[in-house]
Coordinates of C-alpha atoms and ligand atoms in Angstrom, one line a residue:
X257 CA 32.6 -44.7 44.1
X258 CA 33.9 -41.7 46.1
X259 CA 35.2 -37.9 45.0
X260 CA 38.1 -36.2 46.3
X261 CA 39.0 -32.6 46.3
X262 CA 42.5 -32.2 44.2
X263 CA 43.5 -29.9 47.3
X264 CA 43.2 -32.4 49.7
X265 CA 40.9 -30.2 52.4
X266 CA 37.4 -30.8 51.4
X267 CA 35.2 -33.9 52.5
X268 CA 34.9 -37.0 50.0
X269 CA 31.4 -37.1 48.4
X270 CA 29.2 -39.3 46.3
X271 CA 28.5 -38.9 42.6
X272 CA 25.5 -36.9 43.5
X273 CA 26.9 -34.8 46.2
X274 CA 29.8 -33.3 43.9
X275 CA 27.4 -32.9 41.0
X276 CA 24.9 -30.7 42.5
X277 CA 28.0 -29.0 44.5
X278 CA 30.1 -28.1 41.6
X279 CA 33.3 -26.6 43.4
X280 CA 34.9 -28.4 46.6
X281 CA 34.9 -25.9 49.5
X282 CA 38.7 -25.7 50.2
X283 CA 38.8 -24.1 46.0
X284 CA 39.6 -27.4 44.6
X285 CA 37.9 -29.6 41.9
X286 CA 36.6 -33.4 42.9
X287 CA 38.2 -36.0 41.0
X288 CA 37.0 -39.7 41.3
X289 CA 39.0 -41.5 44.0
X290 CA 40.4 -44.1 41.7
X291 CA 39.2 -44.7 38.2
X292 CA 37.5 -47.8 36.9
X293 CA 39.4 -49.6 34.1
X294 CA 37.7 -51.3 31.5
X295 CA 39.0 -54.4 29.9
X296 CA 40.0 -55.2 26.5
X297 CA 37.0 -57.1 26.3
X298 CA 34.6 -54.5 28.0
X299 CA 35.9 -51.9 25.3
X300 CA 35.6 -54.7 22.1
X301 CA 31.6 -55.4 22.9
X302 CA 31.3 -51.5 22.9
X303 CA 31.1 -52.0 19.0
X304 CA 27.9 -51.6 17.3
X305 CA 26.1 -50.3 20.3
X306 CA 24.4 -46.8 20.1
X307 CA 25.4 -44.0 21.5
X308 CA 23.1 -44.3 24.6
X309 CA 24.1 -47.5 25.1
X310 CA 28.0 -47.1 25.1
X311 CA 27.3 -43.8 27.5
X312 CA 25.5 -46.0 29.8
X313 CA 28.3 -48.7 30.0
X314 CA 31.1 -46.1 30.3
X315 CA 29.5 -43.9 32.6
X316 CA 28.0 -46.5 35.1
X317 CA 30.8 -47.5 37.6
X318 CA 31.4 -43.3 38.1
X319 CA 27.8 -42.8 39.2
X320 CA 28.0 -45.5 42.2
X321 CA 24.3 -45.6 44.0
X322 CA 23.4 -42.3 43.2
X323 CA 20.8 -43.4 40.3
X324 CA 19.6 -47.0 39.7
X325 CA 20.5 -48.6 36.8
X326 CA 17.1 -47.9 35.1
X327 CA 16.5 -44.4 35.7
X328 CA 20.3 -43.4 34.9
X329 CA 19.6 -45.4 30.9
X330 CA 15.9 -43.3 31.1
X331 CA 17.9 -40.1 31.6
X332 CA 20.8 -40.9 29.4
X333 CA 18.3 -41.5 26.7
X334 CA 16.4 -38.2 27.5
X335 CA 19.3 -36.2 27.3
X336 CA 20.1 -37.1 23.8
X337 CA 16.6 -37.4 22.2
X338 CA 17.0 -33.9 21.0
X339 CA 20.2 -34.1 18.9
X340 CA 19.7 -33.4 15.1
X341 CA 22.2 -36.6 14.2
X342 CA 21.1 -39.8 14.7
X343 CA 24.7 -40.9 15.9
X344 CA 25.0 -37.9 18.0
X345 CA 28.6 -37.4 17.3
X346 CA 29.6 -38.6 13.8
X347 CA 32.7 -39.5 12.8
X348 CA 34.2 -38.5 9.3
X349 CA 36.8 -38.9 7.3
X350 CA 38.9 -35.5 6.7
X351 CA 42.2 -37.3 4.8
X352 CA 43.8 -40.5 4.9
X353 CA 44.6 -40.9 9.0
X354 CA 42.8 -38.0 10.0
X355 CA 38.9 -38.1 11.5
X356 CA 37.1 -35.4 12.3
X357 CA 34.6 -36.1 15.1
X358 CA 31.4 -33.7 15.0
X359 CA 30.0 -32.6 18.4
X360 CA 27.9 -29.7 17.1
X361 CA 24.7 -31.7 16.6
X362 CA 23.1 -31.1 20.0
X363 CA 20.1 -28.4 20.1
X364 CA 23.0 -25.1 21.0
X365 CA 25.5 -26.7 18.2
X366 CA 28.5 -27.2 20.8
X367 CA 30.0 -29.9 22.4
X368 CA 28.8 -28.5 25.7
X369 CA 25.4 -30.1 24.5
X370 CA 26.7 -33.5 25.1
X371 CA 27.5 -32.7 28.9
X372 CA 24.9 -30.1 29.6
X373 CA 21.9 -32.2 28.1
X374 CA 22.5 -35.0 30.6
X375 CA 23.2 -33.4 34.3
X376 CA 20.2 -31.2 32.9
X377 CA 18.1 -34.8 33.6
X378 CA 20.6 -35.9 36.2
X379 CA 20.0 -32.8 38.4
X380 CA 16.4 -32.5 38.0
X381 CA 16.1 -36.4 39.1
X382 CA 18.3 -35.7 42.0
X383 CA 16.5 -32.5 43.4
X384 CA 12.6 -33.7 42.9
X385 CA 13.7 -37.3 44.8
X386 CA 15.5 -34.8 47.7
X387 CA 12.5 -32.2 47.3
X388 CA 15.4 -29.6 47.4
X389 CA 15.8 -26.5 45.0
X390 CA 19.1 -25.0 43.8
X391 CA 20.4 -21.8 42.2
X392 CA 22.4 -22.3 39.4
X393 CA 24.8 -19.6 38.4
X394 CA 27.1 -19.8 35.4
X395 CA 30.0 -17.8 33.6
X396 CA 30.1 -17.8 30.0
X397 CA 32.2 -16.8 27.2
X398 CA 29.0 -18.1 24.6
X399 CA 28.5 -21.6 24.7
X400 CA 28.5 -22.8 28.1
X401 CA 25.5 -20.4 28.8
X402 CA 23.4 -21.5 25.8
X403 CA 23.7 -24.9 26.9
X404 CA 23.1 -24.9 30.1
X405 CA 20.0 -22.5 29.4
X406 CA 18.7 -25.2 27.3
X407 CA 19.5 -28.1 29.3
X408 CA 17.6 -25.9 32.8
X409 CA 14.9 -24.2 31.1
X410 CA 11.2 -25.0 32.6
X411 CA 12.9 -27.2 35.5
X412 CA 11.2 -26.7 38.7
X413 CA 13.9 -27.7 40.7
X414 CA 15.9 -24.8 39.1
X415 CA 16.6 -21.5 38.7
X416 CA 19.7 -20.9 36.1
X417 CA 21.6 -17.1 35.9
X418 CA 23.9 -16.8 33.1
X419 CA 26.8 -14.3 33.2
X420 CA 27.9 -13.4 30.0
X421 CA 30.3 -10.2 28.7
X422 CA 28.5 -7.4 27.0
X423 CA 29.0 -7.1 23.7
X424 CA 31.5 -9.6 23.4
X425 CA 30.0 -12.8 22.4
X426 CA 28.3 -13.7 19.0
X427 CA 25.0 -12.4 17.8
X428 CA 23.9 -16.3 17.5
X429 CA 25.3 -17.4 21.0
X430 CA 23.6 -14.0 22.7
X431 CA 20.4 -15.1 21.2
X432 CA 20.2 -18.5 22.1
X433 CA 20.8 -17.4 26.1
X434 CA 18.2 -14.2 25.7
X435 CA 15.6 -15.9 23.6
X436 CA 14.0 -18.8 25.7
X437 CA 11.0 -17.3 27.5
X438 CA 10.8 -19.8 30.8
X439 CA 10.8 -18.2 33.7
X440 CA 13.2 -19.9 35.6
X441 CA 15.7 -18.3 32.8
X442 CA 17.8 -15.3 33.5
X443 CA 20.3 -14.2 31.4
X444 CA 22.6 -11.2 32.6
X445 CA 24.6 -9.3 30.4
X446 CA 27.8 -8.4 32.7
X447 CA 29.9 -5.2 31.7
X448 CA 33.1 -6.6 31.6
X449 CA 35.3 -9.8 30.2
X450 CA 34.4 -13.0 30.9
X451 CA 37.2 -13.6 33.2
X452 CA 35.6 -11.0 34.9
X453 CA 32.4 -13.2 35.1
X454 CA 34.4 -16.0 36.1
X455 CA 35.5 -14.0 39.1
X456 CA 32.5 -12.6 40.6
X457 CA 31.1 -16.3 40.1
X458 CA 33.9 -17.8 42.1
X459 CA 33.6 -14.4 44.7
X460 CA 29.9 -16.3 45.1
X461 CA 30.9 -19.5 45.7
X462 CA 33.3 -18.3 48.1
X463 CA 30.6 -16.4 49.9
X464 CA 29.6 -19.3 51.9
X465 CA 26.6 -17.1 53.3
X466 CA 25.2 -16.3 49.9
X467 CA 25.9 -20.0 48.9
X468 CA 24.2 -21.7 51.1
X469 CA 21.4 -19.0 51.6
X470 CA 20.5 -19.7 47.5
X471 CA 21.9 -23.1 47.4
X472 CA 24.4 -22.0 44.7
X473 CA 25.1 -24.6 42.6
X474 CA 27.8 -24.9 39.7
X475 CA 27.8 -26.4 35.8
X476 CA 30.8 -24.8 34.4
X477 CA 33.4 -27.4 33.7
X478 CA 34.6 -27.8 36.6
X479 CA 31.9 -29.9 37.2
X480 CA 33.2 -33.6 37.2
X481 CA 30.1 -34.7 36.0
X482 CA 30.6 -33.0 32.9
X483 CA 34.1 -34.3 32.3
X484 CA 32.5 -37.8 32.9
X485 CA 29.9 -36.9 30.1
X486 CA 32.8 -35.9 27.6
X487 CA 34.5 -39.5 28.2
X488 CA 31.6 -41.4 26.4
X489 CA 32.7 -39.7 22.6
X490 CA 36.3 -40.6 23.0
X491 CA 35.2 -44.3 23.3
X492 CA 32.7 -44.1 20.9
X493 CA 34.8 -42.7 18.1
X494 CA 38.2 -44.9 19.1
X495 CA 35.8 -48.3 18.9
X496 CA 34.4 -47.0 16.0
X497 CA 37.9 -47.4 14.0
X498 CA 38.9 -50.3 15.6
X499 CA 39.8 -49.5 19.5
X500 CA 41.2 -51.9 21.7
X501 CA 42.7 -53.4 19.1
X502 CA 43.6 -50.1 17.0
X503 CA 45.6 -47.3 19.0
X504 CA 44.4 -43.6 18.2
X505 CA 45.5 -40.4 18.7
X506 CA 43.0 -37.1 19.9
X507 CA 43.9 -33.4 19.1
X508 CA 41.2 -31.2 21.0
X509 CA 40.5 -27.4 20.8
X510 CA 41.4 -26.3 24.3
X511 CA 40.1 -23.6 26.8
X512 CA 39.5 -24.7 30.0
X513 CA 40.6 -28.0 29.9
X514 CA 37.8 -29.7 30.1
X515 CA 37.4 -31.4 27.2
X516 CA 41.1 -32.9 26.9
X517 CA 40.7 -33.8 30.3
X518 CA 38.0 -36.3 29.4
X519 CA 40.2 -37.9 26.8
X520 CA 43.1 -38.2 29.7
X521 CA 40.1 -40.1 31.5
X522 CA 39.4 -42.4 28.9
X523 CA 42.5 -43.5 28.2
X524 CA 43.3 -44.3 32.4
X525 CA 40.3 -46.2 31.8
X526 CA 42.2 -48.6 29.5
X527 CA 41.2 -47.1 25.8
X528 CA 44.1 -47.1 23.8
X529 CA 45.1 -43.8 23.6
X530 CA 48.4 -42.8 22.2
X531 CA 48.7 -39.3 22.1
X532 CA 46.2 -35.9 23.4
X533 CA 47.1 -33.4 21.5
X534 CA 46.1 -29.8 23.3
X535 CA 45.5 -27.0 20.7
X536 CA 45.0 -23.8 21.9
X537 CA 44.7 -20.4 19.7
X538 CA 46.9 -17.1 20.0
X539 CA 45.7 -17.3 24.1
X540 CA 48.3 -20.0 24.4
X541 CA 49.3 -20.6 28.2
X542 CA 48.6 -24.5 27.6
X543 CA 50.8 -24.5 25.0
X544 CA 53.5 -22.6 26.6
X545 CA 53.2 -24.7 30.1
X546 CA 53.6 -27.7 27.9
X547 CA 56.8 -26.4 26.0
X548 CA 58.6 -24.1 29.1
X549 CA 57.2 -25.8 32.0
X550 CA 56.2 -22.1 33.0
X551 CA 52.2 -21.5 33.7
X552 CA 52.4 -17.8 33.6
X553 CA 49.2 -15.8 32.9
X554 CA 48.8 -12.9 30.1
X555 CA 46.2 -10.7 28.9
X556 CA 43.4 -12.0 27.3
X557 CA 43.4 -11.2 23.4
X558 CA 40.0 -11.7 21.9
X559 CA 40.3 -14.1 18.8
X560 CA 38.0 -15.8 16.3
X561 CA 37.5 -18.6 18.6
X562 CA 36.3 -17.0 21.4
X563 CA 35.5 -19.9 23.5
X564 CA 39.2 -20.6 23.8
X565 CA 40.0 -17.2 24.9
X566 CA 41.0 -17.9 28.2
X567 CA 44.1 -17.4 30.4
X568 CA 43.6 -19.6 33.6
X569 CA 42.8 -23.1 32.6
X570 CA 40.4 -24.4 35.5
X571 CA 40.5 -27.9 34.7
X572 CA 44.5 -27.9 34.4
X573 CA 44.3 -28.1 38.3
X574 CA 43.1 -31.9 37.7
X575 CA 46.0 -33.0 35.4
X576 CA 48.6 -31.1 38.0
X577 CA 46.8 -32.8 40.9
X578 CA 48.2 -36.6 39.1
X579 CA 51.0 -35.0 37.7
X580 CA 51.9 -34.1 41.3
X581 CA 51.2 -37.7 42.6
X582 CA 47.5 -36.8 43.9
X583 CA 49.5 -34.3 46.2
X584 CA 47.0 -31.8 47.2
X585 CA 48.8 -29.5 49.3
X586 CA 51.0 -29.3 46.5
X587 CA 48.5 -28.1 44.3
X588 CA 47.4 -25.7 47.2
X589 CA 50.6 -24.3 47.0
X590 CA 50.7 -23.7 42.9
X591 CA 47.1 -22.3 43.0
X592 CA 48.5 -20.0 45.7
X593 CA 51.2 -18.8 43.2
X594 CA 48.9 -18.8 40.7
X595 CA 47.0 -16.0 42.1
X596 CA 50.1 -13.6 42.2
X597 CA 50.6 -14.4 38.5
X598 CA 51.8 -18.2 37.8
X599 CA 54.1 -21.3 38.9
X600 CA 56.6 -23.5 37.5
X601 CA 55.9 -26.6 37.0
X602 CA 58.3 -29.3 38.8
X603 CA 60.5 -31.1 36.6
X604 CA 58.6 -34.6 37.8
X605 CA 55.5 -33.2 36.7
X606 CA 56.6 -31.7 33.6
X607 CA 57.7 -35.3 32.7
X608 CA 54.1 -37.0 33.4
X609 CA 52.3 -34.5 31.7
X610 CA 54.0 -34.8 28.9
X611 CA 53.8 -38.7 28.9
X612 CA 50.4 -38.0 28.1
X613 CA 50.1 -34.3 26.5
X614 CA 51.6 -32.7 23.5
X615 CA 50.4 -29.2 22.5
X616 CA 50.4 -26.9 19.6
X617 CA 48.8 -23.1 18.8
X618 CA 47.2 -21.6 15.5
X619 CA 47.8 -18.0 15.0
X620 CA 44.1 -16.3 13.4
X621 CA 46.0 -16.3 10.2
X622 CA 46.4 -19.7 10.5
X623 CA 43.0 -20.7 11.8
X624 CA 41.5 -18.7 8.9
X625 CA 43.9 -20.3 6.1
X626 CA 43.0 -23.9 7.7
X627 CA 39.2 -23.2 7.4
X628 CA 39.5 -22.0 3.5
X629 CA 41.6 -25.2 3.1
X630 CA 39.6 -27.9 4.4
X631 CA 36.8 -26.1 2.6
X632 CA 38.3 -26.2 -1.1
X633 CA 39.9 -29.9 -0.6
X634 CA 38.1 -31.4 1.6
X635 CA 34.5 -29.7 1.4
X636 CA 34.3 -29.4 5.0
X637 CA 33.1 -26.0 6.4
X638 CA 35.0 -26.1 10.2
X639 CA 33.9 -23.6 12.6
X640 CA 37.5 -21.7 14.0
X641 CA 37.7 -23.3 16.9
X642 CA 37.9 -27.0 15.1
X643 CA 39.9 -25.6 12.6
X644 CA 42.6 -24.6 15.4
X645 CA 42.3 -28.1 15.9
X646 CA 42.7 -29.1 12.4
X647 CA 45.9 -27.0 12.2
X648 CA 47.3 -28.3 14.9
X649 CA 46.6 -32.3 14.4
X650 CA 47.9 -31.7 11.2
X651 CA 51.1 -31.0 13.1
X652 CA 51.4 -33.8 15.3
X653 CA 49.7 -36.6 13.4
X654 CA 52.1 -39.8 12.2
X655 CA 51.3 -42.4 9.6
X656 CA 50.7 -44.9 11.8
X657 CA 47.9 -43.9 14.6
X658 CA 44.8 -42.9 12.9
X659 CA 44.6 -39.1 14.7
X660 CA 40.7 -37.6 15.5
X661 CA 40.2 -34.2 15.9
X662 CA 37.4 -32.6 17.8
X663 CA 34.7 -30.4 15.9
X664 CA 33.6 -28.4 19.2
X665 CA 30.9 -26.2 17.3
X666 CA 29.0 -26.2 13.8
X667 CA 30.6 -23.7 11.6
X668 CA 26.8 -21.5 11.7
X669 CA 27.6 -20.7 15.4
X670 CA 30.6 -18.6 13.9
X671 CA 28.8 -17.6 10.5
X672 CA 31.6 -14.1 10.2
X673 CA 34.9 -16.0 10.4
X674 CA 33.7 -19.0 8.4
X675 CA 32.5 -16.6 5.6
X676 CA 35.6 -14.5 5.9
X677 CA 38.0 -17.6 4.9
X678 CA 36.0 -19.2 3.0
X679 CA 33.6 -16.9 1.2
X680 CA 30.8 -19.1 2.0
X681 CA 28.0 -17.9 5.2
X682 CA 27.3 -20.9 6.9
X683 CA 23.1 -21.8 7.5
X684 CA 21.9 -22.6 11.0
X685 CA 19.9 -25.6 10.9
X686 CA 16.8 -26.1 10.2
X687 CA 15.4 -26.6 13.6
X688 CA 16.6 -23.3 14.7
X689 CA 15.0 -21.6 12.2
X690 CA 13.1 -18.6 13.9
X691 CA 16.0 -17.5 16.6
X692 CA 16.4 -14.0 14.8
X693 CA 12.7 -13.4 15.0
X694 CA 12.2 -14.1 18.7
X695 CA 12.1 -11.4 21.3
X696 CA 15.2 -10.9 23.4
X697 CA 15.0 -10.9 27.6
X698 CA 18.1 -9.7 29.5
X699 CA 19.4 -7.8 32.3
X700 CA 22.4 -5.5 32.1
X701 CA 24.4 -5.6 35.4
X702 CA 27.2 -4.3 36.8
X703 CA 30.6 -6.0 37.3
X704 CA 30.3 -6.3 40.8
X705 CA 29.5 -8.5 43.5
X706 CA 27.1 -7.0 45.7
X707 CA 24.8 -5.6 42.7
X708 CA 24.9 -9.2 41.3
X709 CA 24.0 -11.1 44.6
X710 CA 21.1 -8.3 45.2
X711 CA 19.9 -9.0 41.6
X712 CA 19.7 -12.7 42.4
X713 CA 18.1 -12.6 45.8
X714 CA 15.6 -10.4 43.9
X715 CA 14.8 -12.7 41.3
X716 CA 14.5 -15.5 43.6
X717 CA 11.8 -13.9 45.6
X718 CA 9.4 -13.4 42.8
Ligands
PLP175 C1 33.7 -24.4 25.3 C2 34.6 -24.7 24.0 C3 35.9 -25.0 23.5 C4 37.1 -25.3 25.4 O1 36.5 -26.2 25.7 P1 37.3 -26.9 27.0 O2 36.4 -27.5 28.0 O3 36.9 -25.4 27.7 O4 38.9 -27.0 26.8 C5 36.1 -25.4 22.5 N1 35.8 -25.1 21.5 C6 34.1 -24.8 22.0 C7 33.5 -24.5 20.6 C8 33.8 -24.6 22.9 O5 32.9 -24.1 23.4

């Protein structure tokens, strides 16, 4: 199994190499050269298996000879052992024909744990075998950073630096990043927005001298291994509702397009998925693009679902690559136009996208109203991101096909919005007690590439 860049100018890599490098050197994202297909019998055979066993069977063909069967199985087991629910990704019924896939039972209470816990294990194994050390730098609007710190803290083969926008993450999110005491964890509060953090991260990757000097590695959702880990729960959920003998649809609260792209891969692998519905908040570039064909960035408007406050959806590039018939030159051209503000998707490509994806958006008021309604009528407390999904799902579901909405975070991660809507302040799970008592460790830093690189060099020298 080899991985190629969406911009067509970087060498093809193995699974392990693509995972360790993150972003391709031509600025593109890695995708598998071909997507392996599971037969209906293969899918039927997943019935009744544990989450871990399903994960092994779904991901195995993508990994090639980067890990042996035995090692890969062991690492999967370790990755999910710390989850607070035996099913890992339980499915609960919201209404006839509407289900909620709870992806918030991991250590940091958001779906990011599914991928991050696994790649923590895969990185440690691969780097120890190679005798190498890498510097992971990540940008976060909140959830990615805490999930990465939780997954990589205390590992010998990595230092992890997380850039988050100072004053713009929730207190729970901040404390999850600033309270781990391990020496290889570095939480950096940047004076700027999330988009500034992401831009500085990209600058670091494009500073090839620095990139090679510190052996920079990326774990943002553009890392293929993260997308792959997320493919698994589309299978486990669909199979538990009767796939392959029943077709299902999914609605996914979407920001960087990583999670829903995993659903698209599941569909390409043969999972019978009717529709993949993109749910956005008021930062609706993807919804506007699917509706009009124009992909044009605007200003980020802060919302109560901050993990989706994004104007450039990085993983959308992977969907465009397929929609343009895997023409890397065409994708590179679009990304050049994006630097100037945006681009128009060609008629053919737009049609190709609409064959798989639908879209909708939820305003702030609609999100709050959905939290209130879900609590009053179904007894379910939704986080604001999941509420965006439920609202859009209700507009798109049909009687013929069950709809599965992804619940991407635990309501206790966003207690203010949930309390405002429902009157109930959700409590953190037992296992996270103490978060508010632990000492915080964080470094404030300017929104400046040189300042950041200098700080990272100094820390690594210690
Ligand atoms: C990251 C995140 C999202 C968006 O996921 P993408 O893969 O970026 O589309 C949605 N909800 C929550 C809670 C998140 O943390």
